[in-house]
Amino acid sequence: MSGPLTTVDVPAIQAEPDAASPPCVELFESRAATVGGIPVRRALPKRRRRTVGAWCFVDHIGPVALTGDRQVEVGPHPHIGLQTVTWLLRGEQVHRDSLGTEQLIRPGQLNLMTAGNGVVHAEESEGYRGEATGVQLWVAQPDHTRHGAAAFEHHEGLPEVALPTMTATVLLGALEGQVSPGRTDTPLVGLDLDGRAGTSLLPLRPDFEYALIVLEGETEVCDRVLSPGEMGYIGLGRDGLAVSALGPFRAILLGGEPFREPIFMWWNFVARTREEIEVARREWSAAGDRFQGVASPLPRMKAPVLPWRTAAAS
Ligand code: MN
């Protein structure tokens, strides 16, 4: 496999900031992809919407039945300029990284890895059997932290806010005074919504744009039904969102101040220019000091060929 991002997701050009204020909700279809042999629905990035706040990548993983023969096996691969956010609804995974971290993650727990100038990690389900589903998210780091040191955080017992028909778990940022312990480098929020039939008014910040991604069941916002495989984009200028459902559902709401730095994403890298990507790719391929080893039995991923170069030149 060739890692998460391909030119199907985003053309290899520098993106302009694209915050917008549609009337209420704008629907985007997710793209079916495969990561480490597991089906995913990729909600972000889209060609017409690269970021929502600093959120720049959203994979809804599974649901998939893991067996003795079918496991999550994502071998050591590099990241720069982003944070990875792992949140599982069911299943478990072991995270290992080049900082020496080995961390089992279960539903209700948050893994947050900051790549900065460079980090390497691997993810494996390590013999877990049963249903697995969750989300893998990336947050673009701003210029003032993206060249900094890598870091890893694991959080359990995240704050929850009880709304009339849903429980909101605060993965990152804050809701109604409940603040996640997770590091954020730009103003943003990430919520898990565990809902049931009825309507709740979810408080929003007018200076944030948002994306609502339904993982299970259905919800209705602004007279539009959202199902798994769709992302509802909600633009700036709203201070609340009525979220309705006819039955149980699970969703994530991601939001933040529009990310004003024009990012350039390729493979597992978030940068600003082609040159930065080329340097990172070269340093990963050369196995130098920037990208250290990971204690994983899986093989190290090979970087794909740069799409703007010929195979011979890269
Ligand atoms: Mn990764």
CSV table of C-alpha atoms and ligand atoms in Angstrom, one decimal:
chain,number,residue,atom,x,y,z
A,1,MET,CA,0.0,0.0,0.0
A,2,SER,CA,1.1,3.5,-0.5
A,3,GLY,CA,-0.1,5.3,2.6
A,4,PRO,CA,-3.1,7.5,3.2
A,5,LEU,CA,-3.1,10.4,0.7
A,6,THR,CA,-3.1,10.0,-3.1
A,7,THR,CA,-3.8,12.5,-5.9
A,8,VAL,CA,-7.3,11.1,-5.9
A,9,ASP,CA,-7.8,12.9,-2.6
A,10,VAL,CA,-6.0,16.1,-3.4
A,11,PRO,CA,-4.2,17.3,-6.5
A,12,ALA,CA,-0.6,17.9,-5.8
A,13,ILE,CA,-0.9,21.6,-5.9
A,14,GLN,CA,-0.7,24.2,-3.1
A,15,ALA,CA,-4.1,24.9,-1.6
A,16,GLU,CA,-5.6,28.3,-1.0
A,17,PRO,CA,-7.6,28.7,2.2
A,18,ASP,CA,-11.2,28.0,1.4
A,19,ALA,CA,-13.4,29.0,4.4
A,20,ALA,CA,-16.9,29.7,3.2
A,21,SER,CA,-20.3,30.6,4.6
A,22,PRO,CA,-22.9,28.5,2.9
A,23,PRO,CA,-26.5,29.0,4.1
A,24,CYS,CA,-26.3,26.2,6.6
A,25,VAL,CA,-25.0,22.8,5.6
A,26,GLU,CA,-23.2,21.6,2.4
A,27,LEU,CA,-23.0,17.9,1.8
A,28,PHE,CA,-19.8,16.1,0.7
A,29,GLU,CA,-19.6,12.4,-0.2
A,30,SER,CA,-16.8,10.5,1.4
A,31,ARG,CA,-14.4,8.4,-0.8
A,32,ALA,CA,-14.0,4.7,-0.3
A,33,ALA,CA,-10.3,3.8,0.3
A,34,THR,CA,-8.2,1.1,2.0
A,35,VAL,CA,-5.6,1.6,4.7
A,36,GLY,CA,-3.6,-1.3,5.9
A,37,GLY,CA,-6.1,-3.7,4.4
A,38,ILE,CA,-9.1,-2.1,6.2
A,39,PRO,CA,-11.9,-0.3,4.3
A,40,VAL,CA,-12.2,3.4,5.2
A,41,ARG,CA,-14.5,6.3,4.2
A,42,ARG,CA,-12.4,9.3,3.6
A,43,ALA,CA,-14.3,12.5,4.4
A,44,LEU,CA,-11.4,14.9,4.2
A,45,PRO,CA,-9.6,16.3,2.3
A,46,LYS,CA,-11.9,17.0,-0.6
A,47,ARG,CA,-10.9,18.8,-3.7
A,48,ARG,CA,-13.3,21.6,-2.9
A,49,ARG,CA,-12.6,21.5,0.8
A,50,ARG,CA,-9.1,20.8,2.0
A,51,THR,CA,-9.5,21.8,5.7
A,52,VAL,CA,-12.2,22.5,8.3
A,53,GLY,CA,-10.4,24.6,10.9
A,54,ALA,CA,-7.0,22.9,11.1
A,55,TRP,CA,-8.6,19.5,10.6
A,56,CYS,CA,-7.2,18.2,7.3
A,57,PHE,CA,-7.8,14.5,7.1
A,58,VAL,CA,-10.7,12.4,8.3
A,59,ASP,CA,-10.9,8.6,7.8
A,60,HIS,CA,-13.9,6.7,9.2
A,61,ILE,CA,-12.3,3.2,9.7
A,62,GLY,CA,-14.5,0.1,9.2
A,63,PRO,CA,-16.7,-1.2,10.5
A,64,VAL,CA,-14.8,-4.4,9.8
A,65,ALA,CA,-14.7,-7.8,11.5
A,66,LEU,CA,-11.1,-8.5,12.6
A,67,THR,CA,-10.2,-12.2,12.7
A,68,GLY,CA,-7.1,-14.3,12.9
A,69,ASP,CA,-6.5,-13.7,9.2
A,70,ARG,CA,-7.6,-10.1,9.0
A,71,GLN,CA,-5.9,-7.5,11.2
A,72,VAL,CA,-5.0,-3.8,11.2
A,73,GLU,CA,-1.4,-3.7,10.1
A,74,VAL,CA,-0.1,-0.3,9.3
A,75,GLY,CA,3.7,-0.5,9.3
A,76,PRO,CA,6.2,2.2,10.3
A,77,HIS,CA,5.6,5.4,8.3
A,78,PRO,CA,6.6,9.0,8.8
A,79,HIS,CA,4.6,12.2,9.4
A,80,ILE,CA,5.5,15.9,9.4
A,81,GLY,CA,3.6,19.0,10.2
A,82,LEU,CA,0.5,17.4,11.6
A,83,GLN,CA,-1.1,15.8,14.7
A,84,THR,CA,-2.8,12.4,14.4
A,85,VAL,CA,-5.9,11.8,16.5
A,86,THR,CA,-7.1,8.3,17.0
A,87,TRP,CA,-10.5,7.6,18.5
A,88,LEU,CA,-12.1,4.1,18.4
A,89,LEU,CA,-15.8,3.2,18.8
A,90,ARG,CA,-15.0,-0.5,19.0
A,91,GLY,CA,-11.9,-2.7,18.8
A,92,GLU,CA,-8.4,-2.0,20.0
A,93,GLN,CA,-5.0,-1.0,18.6
A,94,VAL,CA,-1.4,-0.8,19.7
A,95,HIS,CA,0.4,2.4,18.8
A,96,ARG,CA,4.2,2.4,18.6
A,97,ASP,CA,6.3,5.4,17.6
A,98,SER,CA,9.9,6.7,17.2
A,99,LEU,CA,9.7,8.4,20.6
A,100,GLY,CA,9.7,4.9,22.2
A,101,THR,CA,5.9,5.0,22.9
A,102,GLU,CA,4.0,1.7,23.0
A,103,GLN,CA,0.3,2.4,23.8
A,104,LEU,CA,-2.8,0.2,23.7
A,105,ILE,CA,-5.8,2.3,22.8
A,106,ARG,CA,-9.4,1.2,23.5
A,107,PRO,CA,-12.8,2.9,22.9
A,108,GLY,CA,-13.2,6.1,25.0
A,109,GLN,CA,-9.5,6.8,24.9
A,110,LEU,CA,-7.6,9.4,22.8
A,111,ASN,CA,-4.3,9.0,21.2
A,112,LEU,CA,-2.8,12.3,20.1
A,113,MET,CA,0.6,12.3,18.3
A,114,THR,CA,2.3,15.5,17.3
A,115,ALA,CA,4.7,15.1,14.4
A,116,GLY,CA,6.4,18.5,14.3
A,117,ASN,CA,9.5,18.2,12.2
A,118,GLY,CA,9.2,14.4,12.0
A,119,VAL,CA,7.9,11.3,13.7
A,120,VAL,CA,7.4,7.6,12.7
A,121,HIS,CA,4.7,5.3,14.0
A,122,ALA,CA,3.0,2.0,13.4
A,123,GLU,CA,-0.5,0.8,14.3
A,124,GLU,CA,-1.5,-2.8,14.7
A,125,SER,CA,-4.6,-4.6,16.1
A,126,GLU,CA,-2.3,-7.4,17.4
A,127,GLY,CA,-4.7,-10.3,17.5
A,128,TYR,CA,-7.8,-8.4,18.5
A,129,ARG,CA,-10.9,-10.3,17.2
A,130,GLY,CA,-14.3,-8.7,16.7
A,131,GLU,CA,-15.7,-5.6,15.2
A,132,ALA,CA,-13.5,-2.6,14.8
A,133,THR,CA,-14.5,0.9,13.9
A,134,GLY,CA,-13.3,4.4,14.7
A,135,VAL,CA,-11.8,7.5,13.2
A,136,GLN,CA,-8.3,8.6,12.3
A,137,LEU,CA,-8.0,12.3,12.0
A,138,TRP,CA,-5.2,14.7,11.2
A,139,VAL,CA,-4.8,18.3,12.4
A,140,ALA,CA,-2.5,20.6,10.4
A,141,GLN,CA,0.1,22.3,12.6
A,142,PRO,CA,0.6,26.0,12.2
A,143,ASP,CA,4.0,27.5,11.2
A,144,HIS,CA,5.0,28.3,14.8
A,145,THR,CA,4.9,24.6,15.9
A,146,ARG,CA,5.3,22.6,12.8
A,147,HIS,CA,9.1,22.6,12.8
A,148,GLY,CA,9.1,21.7,16.6
A,149,ALA,CA,9.6,18.5,18.5
A,150,ALA,CA,7.4,15.4,18.1
A,151,ALA,CA,5.2,14.4,21.1
A,152,PHE,CA,2.7,11.8,22.1
A,153,GLU,CA,-0.2,11.9,24.5
A,154,HIS,CA,-2.7,9.3,25.6
A,155,HIS,CA,-5.8,10.5,27.4
A,156,GLU,CA,-8.5,8.5,29.3
A,157,GLY,CA,-11.6,9.8,30.9
A,158,LEU,CA,-12.2,12.8,28.6
A,159,PRO,CA,-14.8,15.4,29.7
A,160,GLU,CA,-18.4,14.8,28.7
A,161,VAL,CA,-21.3,17.2,28.2
A,162,ALA,CA,-24.9,15.9,28.6
A,163,LEU,CA,-27.3,17.5,26.1
A,164,PRO,CA,-31.0,16.6,26.0
A,165,THR,CA,-30.6,13.8,23.4
A,166,MET,CA,-26.9,13.2,23.2
A,167,THR,CA,-23.7,12.9,25.2
A,168,ALA,CA,-20.8,15.0,23.7
A,169,THR,CA,-17.3,13.8,24.6
A,170,VAL,CA,-14.7,16.5,24.2
A,171,LEU,CA,-11.8,15.0,22.3
A,172,LEU,CA,-10.0,18.3,21.7
A,173,GLY,CA,-10.9,21.9,22.5
A,174,ALA,CA,-13.9,22.8,24.7
A,175,LEU,CA,-17.7,22.6,24.9
A,176,GLU,CA,-19.7,24.5,27.6
A,177,GLY,CA,-16.7,25.0,29.8
A,178,GLN,CA,-15.5,21.3,29.6
A,179,VAL,CA,-12.0,21.3,28.3
A,180,SER,CA,-10.1,18.4,26.8
A,181,PRO,CA,-6.6,17.8,28.2
A,182,GLY,CA,-5.3,17.2,24.6
A,183,ARG,CA,-2.8,19.7,23.1
A,184,THR,CA,-4.1,22.1,20.4
A,185,ASP,CA,-1.9,24.4,18.5
A,186,THR,CA,-4.8,26.4,16.9
A,187,PRO,CA,-8.3,27.2,18.1
A,188,LEU,CA,-10.3,24.1,17.3
A,189,VAL,CA,-12.8,21.5,18.7
A,190,GLY,CA,-13.4,17.8,18.2
A,191,LEU,CA,-16.5,16.2,19.7
A,192,ASP,CA,-17.9,12.6,19.7
A,193,LEU,CA,-21.7,12.7,19.7
A,194,ASP,CA,-23.5,9.7,21.1
A,195,GLY,CA,-27.1,10.4,20.4
A,196,ARG,CA,-30.7,9.1,20.4
A,197,ALA,CA,-34.0,10.1,19.1
A,198,GLY,CA,-35.0,13.8,19.5
A,199,THR,CA,-33.4,17.1,19.0
A,200,SER,CA,-30.5,18.8,20.8
A,201,LEU,CA,-29.2,22.3,20.2
A,202,LEU,CA,-25.4,22.0,20.0
A,203,PRO,CA,-23.6,25.3,20.9
A,204,LEU,CA,-21.2,26.5,18.1
A,205,ARG,CA,-18.7,29.3,17.9
A,206,PRO,CA,-19.5,31.9,15.1
A,207,ASP,CA,-15.7,32.2,14.4
A,208,PHE,CA,-15.4,28.4,13.8
A,209,GLU,CA,-16.3,26.4,10.7
A,210,TYR,CA,-17.5,22.9,11.3
A,211,ALA,CA,-17.9,19.4,9.8
A,212,LEU,CA,-20.4,16.9,11.0
A,213,ILE,CA,-19.6,13.3,10.1
A,214,VAL,CA,-22.0,10.6,11.0
A,215,LEU,CA,-20.4,7.2,11.9
A,216,GLU,CA,-23.6,5.2,12.7
A,217,GLY,CA,-27.3,5.8,12.3
A,218,GLU,CA,-28.6,9.1,10.8
A,219,THR,CA,-29.0,12.7,11.9
A,220,GLU,CA,-30.8,15.6,10.4
A,221,VAL,CA,-29.4,19.2,10.4
A,222,CYS,CA,-30.9,22.1,8.5
A,223,ASP,CA,-33.5,19.8,6.9
A,224,ARG,CA,-30.7,17.6,5.4
A,225,VAL,CA,-30.3,14.0,6.5
A,226,LEU,CA,-26.7,12.9,7.0
A,227,SER,CA,-25.7,9.3,6.8
A,228,PRO,CA,-22.4,7.4,7.2
A,229,GLY,CA,-20.3,8.3,4.1
A,230,GLU,CA,-21.3,11.9,4.1
A,231,MET,CA,-19.8,15.0,5.6
A,232,GLY,CA,-22.0,18.0,6.4
A,233,TYR,CA,-19.9,21.2,6.2
A,234,ILE,CA,-21.3,24.1,8.3
A,235,GLY,CA,-19.8,27.5,7.6
A,236,LEU,CA,-18.9,30.4,9.8
A,237,GLY,CA,-21.3,32.6,11.7
A,238,ARG,CA,-23.5,30.2,13.5
A,239,ASP,CA,-23.9,30.1,17.3
A,240,GLY,CA,-25.8,26.8,17.5
A,241,LEU,CA,-26.9,23.8,15.4
A,242,ALA,CA,-30.1,21.8,16.0
A,243,VAL,CA,-29.1,18.1,15.6
A,244,SER,CA,-32.1,15.8,15.2
A,245,ALA,CA,-32.4,12.0,15.0
A,246,LEU,CA,-35.2,9.4,14.7
A,247,GLY,CA,-33.0,6.8,16.6
A,248,PRO,CA,-29.6,6.1,18.0
A,249,PHE,CA,-26.6,7.6,16.2
A,250,ARG,CA,-22.9,8.3,16.6
A,251,ALA,CA,-21.2,11.2,14.9
A,252,ILE,CA,-18.1,13.4,15.2
A,253,LEU,CA,-18.2,17.2,15.0
A,254,LEU,CA,-15.0,18.9,14.0
A,255,GLY,CA,-14.5,22.6,13.9
A,256,GLY,CA,-12.0,25.4,14.2
A,257,GLU,CA,-10.9,28.8,13.1
A,258,PRO,CA,-10.4,28.7,9.3
A,259,PHE,CA,-6.8,27.6,8.8
A,260,ARG,CA,-5.2,30.6,6.9
A,261,GLU,CA,-1.9,29.0,6.0
A,262,PRO,CA,-1.9,27.4,2.5
A,263,ILE,CA,-1.0,23.8,3.2
A,264,PHE,CA,0.5,21.3,0.8
A,265,MET,CA,-0.4,17.7,1.6
A,266,TRP,CA,1.2,14.6,0.1
A,267,TRP,CA,1.3,11.1,1.3
A,268,ASN,CA,1.8,11.3,5.1
A,269,PHE,CA,3.2,14.8,5.1
A,270,VAL,CA,1.6,18.2,5.7
A,271,ALA,CA,3.9,21.0,4.5
A,272,ARG,CA,3.7,24.3,2.6
A,273,THR,CA,5.8,23.6,-0.6
A,274,ARG,CA,6.8,20.8,-2.9
A,275,GLU,CA,10.4,21.3,-1.9
A,276,GLU,CA,9.6,20.6,1.8
A,277,ILE,CA,7.8,17.4,0.7
A,278,GLU,CA,10.7,16.3,-1.5
A,279,VAL,CA,13.2,16.8,1.3
A,280,ALA,CA,11.0,14.8,3.8
A,281,ARG,CA,10.5,12.0,1.3
A,282,ARG,CA,14.3,11.9,0.6
A,283,GLU,CA,15.1,11.8,4.3
A,284,TRP,CA,12.6,9.1,4.9
A,285,SER,CA,13.9,7.0,2.1
A,286,ALA,CA,17.5,7.5,3.3
A,287,ALA,CA,16.5,6.4,6.8
A,288,GLY,CA,18.5,9.2,8.3
A,289,ASP,CA,18.3,10.9,11.7
A,290,ARG,CA,15.1,12.8,11.1
A,291,PHE,CA,13.0,9.7,11.1
A,292,GLN,CA,14.0,7.3,13.8
A,293,GLY,CA,13.1,3.6,14.1
A,294,VAL,CA,10.0,2.0,15.6
A,295,ALA,CA,9.9,-1.3,17.5
A,296,SER,CA,7.4,-2.9,15.1
A,297,PRO,CA,7.5,-6.3,13.5
A,298,LEU,CA,6.0,-4.8,10.4
A,299,PRO,CA,8.0,-3.6,7.4
A,300,ARG,CA,8.8,0.1,7.0
A,301,MET,CA,6.6,1.7,4.4
A,302,LYS,CA,8.1,2.8,1.1
A,303,ALA,CA,7.3,6.3,0.0
A,304,PRO,CA,5.4,6.4,-3.3
A,305,VAL,CA,6.8,8.1,-6.3
A,306,LEU,CA,6.3,11.9,-6.3
A,307,PRO,CA,3.4,12.6,-8.7
A,308,TRP,CA,5.0,15.7,-10.1
A,309,ARG,CA,8.2,13.9,-11.0
A,310,THR,CA,9.0,11.0,-13.3
A,311,ALA,CA,9.8,7.7,-11.6
A,312,ALA,CA,13.4,8.1,-12.8
A,313,ALA,CA,13.8,11.5,-11.3
A,314,SER,CA,12.4,10.7,-7.9
B,1,MN,MN,0.0,7.5,10.5
